[in-house]
Coordinates of C-alpha atoms in Angstrom, one line a residue:
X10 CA 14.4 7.7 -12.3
X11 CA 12.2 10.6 -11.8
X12 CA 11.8 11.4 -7.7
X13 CA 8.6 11.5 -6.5
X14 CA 6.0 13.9 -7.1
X15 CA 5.7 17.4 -5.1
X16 CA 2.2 16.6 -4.8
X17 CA 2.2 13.0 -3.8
X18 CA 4.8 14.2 -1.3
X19 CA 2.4 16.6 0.3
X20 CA 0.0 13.5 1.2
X21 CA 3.1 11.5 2.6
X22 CA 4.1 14.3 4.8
X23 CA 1.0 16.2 5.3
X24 CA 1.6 19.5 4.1
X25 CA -1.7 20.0 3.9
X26 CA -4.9 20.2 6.0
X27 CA -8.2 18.5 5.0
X28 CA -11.2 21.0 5.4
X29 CA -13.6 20.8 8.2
X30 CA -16.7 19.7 7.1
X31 CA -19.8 20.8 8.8
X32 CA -22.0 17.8 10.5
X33 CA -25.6 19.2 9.5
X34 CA -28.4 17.9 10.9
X35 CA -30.3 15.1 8.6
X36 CA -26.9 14.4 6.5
X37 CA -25.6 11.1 5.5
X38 CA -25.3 8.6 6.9
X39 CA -29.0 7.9 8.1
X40 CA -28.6 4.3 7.9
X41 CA -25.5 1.7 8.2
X42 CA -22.6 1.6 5.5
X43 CA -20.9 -1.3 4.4
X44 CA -17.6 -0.6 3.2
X45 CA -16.3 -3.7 0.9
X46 CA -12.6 -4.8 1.9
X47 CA -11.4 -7.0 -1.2
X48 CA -8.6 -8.6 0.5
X49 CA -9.2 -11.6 3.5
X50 CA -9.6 -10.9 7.0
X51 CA -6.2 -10.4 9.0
X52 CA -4.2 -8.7 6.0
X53 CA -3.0 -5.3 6.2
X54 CA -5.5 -3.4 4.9
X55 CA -8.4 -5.2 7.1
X56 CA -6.7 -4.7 10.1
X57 CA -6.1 -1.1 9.2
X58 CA -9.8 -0.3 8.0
X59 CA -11.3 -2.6 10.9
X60 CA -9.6 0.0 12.8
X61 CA -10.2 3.2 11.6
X62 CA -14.2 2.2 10.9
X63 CA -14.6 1.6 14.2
X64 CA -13.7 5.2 15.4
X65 CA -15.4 6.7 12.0
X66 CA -18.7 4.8 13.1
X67 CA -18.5 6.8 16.7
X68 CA -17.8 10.2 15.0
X69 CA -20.9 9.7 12.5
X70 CA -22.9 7.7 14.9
X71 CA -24.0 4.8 12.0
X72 CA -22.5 1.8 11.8
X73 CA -19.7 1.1 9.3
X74 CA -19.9 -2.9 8.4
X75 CA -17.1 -4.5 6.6
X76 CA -17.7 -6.9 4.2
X77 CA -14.7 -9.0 3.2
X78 CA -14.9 -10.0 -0.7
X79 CA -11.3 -11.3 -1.4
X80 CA -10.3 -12.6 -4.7
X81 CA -8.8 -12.3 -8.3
X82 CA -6.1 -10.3 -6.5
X83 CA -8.5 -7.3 -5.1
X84 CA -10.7 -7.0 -8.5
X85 CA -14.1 -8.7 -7.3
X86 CA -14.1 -6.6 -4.5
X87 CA -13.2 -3.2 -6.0
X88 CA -15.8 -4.0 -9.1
X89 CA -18.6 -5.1 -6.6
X90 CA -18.1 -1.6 -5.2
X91 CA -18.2 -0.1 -8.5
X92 CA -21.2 -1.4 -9.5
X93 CA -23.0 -0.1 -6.2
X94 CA -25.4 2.5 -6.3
X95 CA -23.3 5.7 -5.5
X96 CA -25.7 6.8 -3.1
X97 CA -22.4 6.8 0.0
X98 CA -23.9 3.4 1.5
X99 CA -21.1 1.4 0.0
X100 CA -17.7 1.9 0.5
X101 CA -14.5 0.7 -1.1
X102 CA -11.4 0.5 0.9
X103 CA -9.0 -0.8 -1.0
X104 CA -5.1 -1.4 -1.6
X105 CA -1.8 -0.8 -3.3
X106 CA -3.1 -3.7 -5.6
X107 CA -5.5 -1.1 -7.5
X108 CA -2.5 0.8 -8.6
X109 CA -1.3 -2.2 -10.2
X110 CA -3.8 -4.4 -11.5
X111 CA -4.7 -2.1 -14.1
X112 CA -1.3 -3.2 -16.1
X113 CA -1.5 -6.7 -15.4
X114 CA -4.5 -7.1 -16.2
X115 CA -5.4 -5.7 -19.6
X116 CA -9.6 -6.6 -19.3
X117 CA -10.8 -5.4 -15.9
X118 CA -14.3 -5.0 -15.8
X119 CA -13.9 -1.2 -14.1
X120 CA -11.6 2.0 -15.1
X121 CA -9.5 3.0 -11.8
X122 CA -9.4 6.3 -12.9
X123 CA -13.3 6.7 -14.5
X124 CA -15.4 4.6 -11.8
X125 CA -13.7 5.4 -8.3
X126 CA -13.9 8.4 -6.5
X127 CA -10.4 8.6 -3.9
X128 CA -11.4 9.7 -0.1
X129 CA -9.2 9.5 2.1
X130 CA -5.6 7.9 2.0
X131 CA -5.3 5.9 5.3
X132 CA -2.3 4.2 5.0
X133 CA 0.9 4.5 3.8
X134 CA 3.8 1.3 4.6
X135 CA 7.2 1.0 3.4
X136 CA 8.3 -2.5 2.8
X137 CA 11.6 -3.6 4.7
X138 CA 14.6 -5.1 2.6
X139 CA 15.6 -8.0 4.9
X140 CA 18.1 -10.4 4.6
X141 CA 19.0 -14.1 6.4
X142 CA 20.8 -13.2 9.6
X143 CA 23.8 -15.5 8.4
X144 CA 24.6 -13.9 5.3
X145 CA 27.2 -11.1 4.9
X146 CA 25.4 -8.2 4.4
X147 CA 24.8 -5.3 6.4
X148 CA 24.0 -2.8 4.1
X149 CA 22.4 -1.8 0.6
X150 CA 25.4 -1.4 -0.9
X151 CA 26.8 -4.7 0.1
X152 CA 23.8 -6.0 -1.5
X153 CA 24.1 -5.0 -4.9
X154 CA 27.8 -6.0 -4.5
X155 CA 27.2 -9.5 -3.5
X156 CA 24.7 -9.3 -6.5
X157 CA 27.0 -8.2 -9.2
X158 CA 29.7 -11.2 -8.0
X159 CA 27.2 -14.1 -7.6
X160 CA 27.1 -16.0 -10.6
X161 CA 23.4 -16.1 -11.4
X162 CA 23.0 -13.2 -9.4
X163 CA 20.1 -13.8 -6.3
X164 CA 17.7 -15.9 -5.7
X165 CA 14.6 -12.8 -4.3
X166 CA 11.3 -14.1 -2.6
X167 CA 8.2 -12.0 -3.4
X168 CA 4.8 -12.3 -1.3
X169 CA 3.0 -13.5 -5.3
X170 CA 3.5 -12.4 -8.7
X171 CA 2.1 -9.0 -9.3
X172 CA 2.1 -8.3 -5.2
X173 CA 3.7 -4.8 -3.7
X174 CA 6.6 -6.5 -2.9
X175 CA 7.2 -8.1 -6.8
X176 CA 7.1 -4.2 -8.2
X177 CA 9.6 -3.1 -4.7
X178 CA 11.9 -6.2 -6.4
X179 CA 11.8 -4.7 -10.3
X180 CA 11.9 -1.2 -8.8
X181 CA 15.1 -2.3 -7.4
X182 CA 15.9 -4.5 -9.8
X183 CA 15.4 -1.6 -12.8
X184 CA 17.3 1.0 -11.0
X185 CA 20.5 -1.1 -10.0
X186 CA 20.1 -3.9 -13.4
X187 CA 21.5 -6.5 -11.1
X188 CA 20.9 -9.9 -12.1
X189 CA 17.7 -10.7 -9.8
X190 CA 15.8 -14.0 -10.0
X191 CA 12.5 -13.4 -8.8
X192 CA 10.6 -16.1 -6.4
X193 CA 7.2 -15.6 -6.0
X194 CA 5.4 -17.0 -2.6
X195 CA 1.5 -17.2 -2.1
X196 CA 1.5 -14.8 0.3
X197 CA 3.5 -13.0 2.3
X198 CA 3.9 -15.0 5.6
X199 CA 5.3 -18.0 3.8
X200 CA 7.9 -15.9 2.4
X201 CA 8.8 -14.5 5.3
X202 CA 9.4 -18.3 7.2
X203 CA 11.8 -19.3 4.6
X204 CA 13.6 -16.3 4.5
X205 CA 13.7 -16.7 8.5
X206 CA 14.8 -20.6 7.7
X207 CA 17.3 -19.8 5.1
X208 CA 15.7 -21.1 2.3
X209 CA 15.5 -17.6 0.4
X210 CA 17.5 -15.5 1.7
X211 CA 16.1 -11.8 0.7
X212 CA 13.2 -10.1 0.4
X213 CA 11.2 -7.0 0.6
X214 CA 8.6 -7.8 3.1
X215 CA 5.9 -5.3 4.5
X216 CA 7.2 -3.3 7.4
X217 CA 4.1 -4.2 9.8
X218 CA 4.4 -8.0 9.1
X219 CA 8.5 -8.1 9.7
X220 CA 9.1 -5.4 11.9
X221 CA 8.9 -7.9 15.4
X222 CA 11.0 -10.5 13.3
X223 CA 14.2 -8.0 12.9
X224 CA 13.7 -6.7 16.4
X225 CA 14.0 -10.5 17.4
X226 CA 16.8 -10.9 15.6
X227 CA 15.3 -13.3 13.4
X228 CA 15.7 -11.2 10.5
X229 CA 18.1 -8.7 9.3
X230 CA 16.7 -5.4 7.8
X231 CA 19.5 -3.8 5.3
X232 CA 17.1 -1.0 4.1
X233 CA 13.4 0.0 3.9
X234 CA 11.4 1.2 0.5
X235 CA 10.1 4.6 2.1
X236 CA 12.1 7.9 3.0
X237 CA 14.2 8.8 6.2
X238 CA 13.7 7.0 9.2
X239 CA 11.3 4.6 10.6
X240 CA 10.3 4.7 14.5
X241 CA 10.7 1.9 14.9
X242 CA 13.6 1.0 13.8
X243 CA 15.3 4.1 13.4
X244 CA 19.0 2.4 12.5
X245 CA 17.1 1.5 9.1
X246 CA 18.1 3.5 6.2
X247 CA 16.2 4.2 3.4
X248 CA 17.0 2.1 0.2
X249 CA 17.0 5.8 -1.2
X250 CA 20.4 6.8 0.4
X251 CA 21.9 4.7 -1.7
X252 CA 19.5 4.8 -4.7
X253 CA 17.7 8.4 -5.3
X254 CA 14.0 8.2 -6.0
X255 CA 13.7 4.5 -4.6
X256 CA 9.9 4.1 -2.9
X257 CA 7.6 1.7 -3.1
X258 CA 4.8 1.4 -0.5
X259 CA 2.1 -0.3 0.3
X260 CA -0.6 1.9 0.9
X261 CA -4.3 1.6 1.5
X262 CA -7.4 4.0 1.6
X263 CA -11.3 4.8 1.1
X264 CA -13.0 4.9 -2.5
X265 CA -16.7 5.4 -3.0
X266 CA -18.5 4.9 -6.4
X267 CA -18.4 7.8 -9.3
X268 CA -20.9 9.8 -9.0
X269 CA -21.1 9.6 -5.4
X270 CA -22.7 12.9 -3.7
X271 CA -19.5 15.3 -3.1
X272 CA -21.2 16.0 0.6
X273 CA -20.5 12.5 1.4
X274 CA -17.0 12.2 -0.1
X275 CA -16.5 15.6 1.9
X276 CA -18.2 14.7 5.4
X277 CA -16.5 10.7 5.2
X278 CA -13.1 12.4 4.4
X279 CA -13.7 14.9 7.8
X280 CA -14.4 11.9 9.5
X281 CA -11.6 10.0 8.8
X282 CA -9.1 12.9 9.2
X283 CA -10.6 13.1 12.6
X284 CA -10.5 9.0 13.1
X285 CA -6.4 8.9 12.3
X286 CA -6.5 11.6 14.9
X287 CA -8.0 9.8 17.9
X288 CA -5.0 8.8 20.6
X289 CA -5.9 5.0 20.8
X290 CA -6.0 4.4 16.9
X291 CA -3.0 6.8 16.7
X292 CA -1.2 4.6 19.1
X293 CA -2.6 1.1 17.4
X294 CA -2.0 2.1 14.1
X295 CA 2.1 3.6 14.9
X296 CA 2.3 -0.1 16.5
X297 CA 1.7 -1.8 13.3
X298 CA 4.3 0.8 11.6
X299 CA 1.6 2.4 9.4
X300 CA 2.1 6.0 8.4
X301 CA -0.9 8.3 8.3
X302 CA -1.5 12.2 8.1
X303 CA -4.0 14.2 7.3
X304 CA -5.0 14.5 3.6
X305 CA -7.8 15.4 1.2
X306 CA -9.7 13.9 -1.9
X307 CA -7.6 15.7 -4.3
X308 CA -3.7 15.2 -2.2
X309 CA -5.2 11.0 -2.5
X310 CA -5.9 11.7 -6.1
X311 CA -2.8 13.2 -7.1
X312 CA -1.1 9.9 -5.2
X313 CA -3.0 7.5 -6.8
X314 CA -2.2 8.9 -10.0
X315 CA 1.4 9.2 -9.3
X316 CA 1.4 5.5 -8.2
X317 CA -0.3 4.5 -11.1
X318 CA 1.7 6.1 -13.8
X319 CA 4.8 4.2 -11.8
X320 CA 3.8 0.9 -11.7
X321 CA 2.8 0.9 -15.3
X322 CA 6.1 1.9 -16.2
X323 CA 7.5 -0.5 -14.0
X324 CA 5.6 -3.4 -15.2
X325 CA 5.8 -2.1 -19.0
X326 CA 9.8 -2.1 -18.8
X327 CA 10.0 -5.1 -17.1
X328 CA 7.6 -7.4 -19.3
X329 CA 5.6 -8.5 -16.5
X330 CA 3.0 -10.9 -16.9
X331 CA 0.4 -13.0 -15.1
X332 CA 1.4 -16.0 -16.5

């Protein structure tokens, strides 16, 4: 398994500085910009872009309106923003999901790669590997052991089939071959109650949604999909200690339209940069364990690529379907 990328690993650790962009007199935006969210309101990636709008709305001085448009797992969303005129009045923000739909499903009515322009990578969230408090493990290791002598291997909750956490269960699942039974929830949040009841007893959830739960001691966290330590709980290893080149994030960020002027892709990416900067989103966003650092058009491209050449390996060697 191939570790990750030296430039996707600039993004995540933000080697690199996003260019000031001059705000000249008369330049977009002139009017309000709605920026389409595909996902409902109170997930991740709307509390995260609610957020970060609301700042990039004060630097630019226009409104930024978000428009909810959930459904068909992110795709009527992300292909209403396609088919917008690229004129940097609509907005995509958008999430780990359009790194994997792609391979799931072979007739989208938009190219990833041909109709979206990447801006700015806001987010980037490991998934936790938790466990029922009442079973005996404590670590990674004693996972995969518990694994390898359970007849019928594990029972492994997911937050849906084709979800962040489903590819962070065949990532795992491809680099230890342990038999894994996948279980796939509709949604997150009811995964995470069974797992907290003992019906399922692991799963990789996000980190912002189960973070509170382990520090209750509801939960037991054995491991988290990113690299080196989390903040907030900084007695976490990686997953990657024990298995090199083991990531899988959830991640979100801006998108606008091909053929969008490069002075708005530019001056929105400033923006942004300076957003993620600002002490009160700073603290909100460290609260809800999301990782952010400065980055430009080209560091998100080179991630979004990475991510996508991953997960369509990932989904190719494991046969995964919609079904």
């Amino acid at each position: 398994m191939s570790t990750i990328t030296t430039a996707r690993r600039a993004v995540l650790l933000g080697a690199l500085a996003a260019p000031v962009v001059a705000q000249a007199q008369g330049a977009w935006p002139q009017r309000p910009v709605r920026v389409i969210i595909p996902w409902p309101p109170g997930g991740g990636a709307d509390t995260v872009g609610r957020i970060l709008f609301a700042r990039v709305a004060e630097i630019l001085g226009q409104n930024f309106v978000i428009e909810n448009r959930p459904g068909a797992t992110g795709t009527i969303g992300a292909n209403a923003a396609v088919r917008s005129a690229a004129d940097g009045y609509t907005l995509l923000y958008d999430a780990t999901g359009l790194s994997i739909n792609p391979f799931l499903m072979p007739h989208l009515p938009f190219d990833v790669r041909r109709d979206l322009v990447p801006v700015f990578l806001s987010a980037v969230v490991p998934n936790l590997l938790v466990v029922t408090p009442s079973v005996q493990v404590r670590t990674v290791q004693d996972v995969i052991t518990l694994a390898r002598n359970t007849p019928g291997g594990l029972n492994w909750a997911s937050s849906g089939n084709g979800s962040a956490q489903h590819m962070a269960l065949e990532l795992f699942r491809q680099m230890t071959q342990l038999p894994l039974t996948h279980v796939p929830y509709r949604g997150g949040g009811p995964a995470l109650t069974d797992v907290i009841g003992g019906q399922i007893n692991f799963f990789f959830s996000n980190a912002s949604a189960s973070t509170g739960h382990v520090q209750s001691g509801a939960l037991r966290a054995v491991g988290h999909s990113g690299t080196g330590r989390l903040g907030s709980l900084p007695d976490v290893p990686a997953v990657a200690e024990t298995l090199p080149g083991f990531e899988a994030y959830e991640w979100n960020g801006a998108f606008v339209p091909r053929g969008t002027p490069a002075e708005v892709v530019q001056r929105l990416n400033a923006a942004m940069n300076e957003a993620i900067a600002h002490p009160a989103v700073a603290e909100r966003l460290a609260g809800l364990n999301v990782g952010t650092r400065r980055n430009t058009p080209d560091e998100f491209r080179a991630f979004l690529e990475a991510e996508l050449t991953k997960w369509e390996r990932v989904i190719r060697e494991g046969n995964i379907r919609l079904d």
